[in-house]
Coordinates of C-alpha atoms in Angstrom, one line a residue:
M1 CA 97.6 96.0 109.3
D2 CA 97.6 97.2 113.0
N3 CA 101.3 97.6 112.4
A4 CA 101.7 99.4 108.7
V5 CA 102.3 103.4 109.4
V6 CA 105.8 101.4 112.1
L7 CA 106.7 99.1 109.4
G8 CA 105.9 102.2 106.7
K9 CA 108.9 104.1 109.1
E10 CA 111.1 100.7 109.3
L11 CA 110.8 101.0 105.5
T12 CA 111.6 105.0 106.0
T13 CA 114.5 104.5 108.0
L14 CA 115.8 101.1 106.3
R15 CA 115.5 103.2 102.2
K16 CA 117.5 106.3 103.9
I17 CA 121.2 104.1 104.5
S18 CA 122.8 103.6 100.6
P19 CA 122.7 100.6 99.1
Q20 CA 125.8 100.1 99.9
R21 CA 126.0 100.3 102.9
R22 CA 123.4 98.6 103.5
S23 CA 123.7 94.3 105.1
R24 CA 122.6 91.5 103.8
E25 CA 119.3 91.6 106.9
Q26 CA 118.8 95.2 105.2
K27 CA 118.4 94.5 102.0
Q28 CA 116.5 91.3 102.6
R29 CA 114.7 93.4 105.9
I30 CA 113.4 96.3 102.6
E31 CA 111.8 93.4 100.3
Q32 CA 110.3 92.4 102.5
L33 CA 108.2 95.8 104.1
I34 CA 107.4 96.7 99.9
L35 CA 105.7 93.7 99.3
N36 CA 104.0 93.3 103.5
Q37 CA 102.9 97.7 101.9
Q38 CA 102.1 95.6 98.1
Q39 CA 99.9 93.6 99.7
L40 CA 98.4 96.1 101.9
L41 CA 97.6 98.7 98.7
D42 CA 95.9 95.8 96.9
G43 CA 93.5 95.6 99.8
F44 CA 93.1 98.7 99.5
N45 CA 92.1 99.4 96.2
E46 CA 89.5 95.9 96.6
F47 CA 88.1 97.7 98.8
I48 CA 87.7 101.4 96.7
N49 CA 86.6 99.4 93.8
S50 CA 83.5 97.9 95.6
P51 CA 80.3 98.7 95.0
S52 CA 79.5 100.2 97.8
V53 CA 81.8 102.3 97.9
K54 CA 82.0 103.5 95.0
A55 CA 78.2 104.1 95.0
Q56 CA 79.0 106.2 97.9
V57 CA 81.7 108.3 95.6
E58 CA 79.3 108.8 92.7
Q59 CA 77.0 109.9 95.8
I60 CA 79.2 112.6 96.6
N61 CA 80.2 113.4 93.4
R62 CA 77.0 114.5 92.6
T63 CA 75.4 116.0 95.9
A64 CA 78.9 117.1 96.9
R65 CA 79.8 119.3 93.5
R66 CA 82.8 120.6 93.5
Q67 CA 83.8 119.1 96.8
N68 CA 84.4 116.1 96.0
L69 CA 85.9 113.3 97.0
D70 CA 89.5 112.4 94.8
L71 CA 90.9 108.7 96.4
E72 CA 92.3 108.8 93.2
S73 CA 94.9 111.5 94.6
L74 CA 96.1 109.7 98.1
N75 CA 100.2 109.9 97.2
E76 CA 99.8 113.3 96.4
L77 CA 98.0 113.3 99.9
R78 CA 100.8 111.5 101.8
D79 CA 102.9 113.6 100.0
N80 CA 102.1 116.6 101.8
L81 CA 101.4 114.8 104.8
A82 CA 105.8 114.9 104.7
R83 CA 106.2 118.4 104.1
L84 CA 103.9 119.4 107.2
P85 CA 106.6 120.4 110.2
Q86 CA 104.1 118.6 112.8
K87 CA 103.8 114.5 112.0
S88 CA 99.8 114.5 110.3
A89 CA 97.6 112.1 108.9
L90 CA 94.0 112.7 107.5
L91 CA 91.1 111.0 108.5
Y92 CA 88.3 110.0 105.6
P93 CA 85.4 108.3 107.6
L94 CA 82.9 107.2 104.9
I95 CA 79.7 106.3 106.5
L96 CA 77.2 103.2 104.5
K97 CA 73.2 101.8 105.1
D98 CA 75.5 99.4 107.0
S99 CA 78.2 100.4 107.8
L100 CA 80.7 103.1 109.1
E101 CA 84.8 102.9 106.6
L102 CA 87.4 104.3 107.8
I103 CA 90.1 105.1 105.6
L104 CA 93.3 106.9 107.4
V105 CA 96.2 108.3 105.2
T106 CA 99.2 109.3 106.9
P107 CA 102.6 109.6 105.0
E108 CA 105.1 106.5 106.1
S109 CA 102.5 104.1 104.5
P110 CA 99.2 102.6 101.9
P111 CA 96.2 104.1 103.8
I112 CA 94.9 101.8 106.5
H113 CA 91.2 101.2 105.9
R114 CA 88.8 100.0 108.9
T115 CA 85.0 98.8 108.8
V116 CA 83.2 99.9 112.1
R117 CA 79.1 97.4 110.5
C118 CA 76.9 99.6 112.3
N119 CA 74.0 100.8 111.2
K120 CA 72.8 104.4 109.7
L121 CA 70.9 105.2 111.9
A122 CA 73.1 105.1 115.2
L123 CA 75.5 107.6 113.7
E124 CA 73.3 110.6 113.0
P125 CA 73.4 113.1 115.8
R126 CA 70.3 113.0 117.7
S127 CA 70.4 109.2 117.5
P128 CA 70.2 108.1 121.8
L129 CA 73.2 105.3 120.0
C130 CA 75.5 107.9 118.9
G131 CA 76.3 109.1 122.3
L132 CA 76.5 113.0 120.5

């Protein structure tokens, strides 16, 4: 998963080669990269459908009124990022009771998800554990 962005860029580069000019190895690599991206996407979908994330999203929807987090619009976000003149990425932090969930969205790869185990109190700005 650490190489998801690199692999996404490789897939983009390979797809720019016209199908008639692709070597057999390039075609096989495209298939391998597509399978890899599907596996990453499956893992990400499993994460966003987890009870803790669903509960957090429900809480955000209740408290943020019209400013809710729409996880289903990630493809639209990726398209918008790709249109920007500079390389860009979005980072979504979700603070849960016992972890910090980080989601990185780039135009070249499926969303990348990382979990950092920590106490919610450690993330409070005035906490001596936070460092802010």
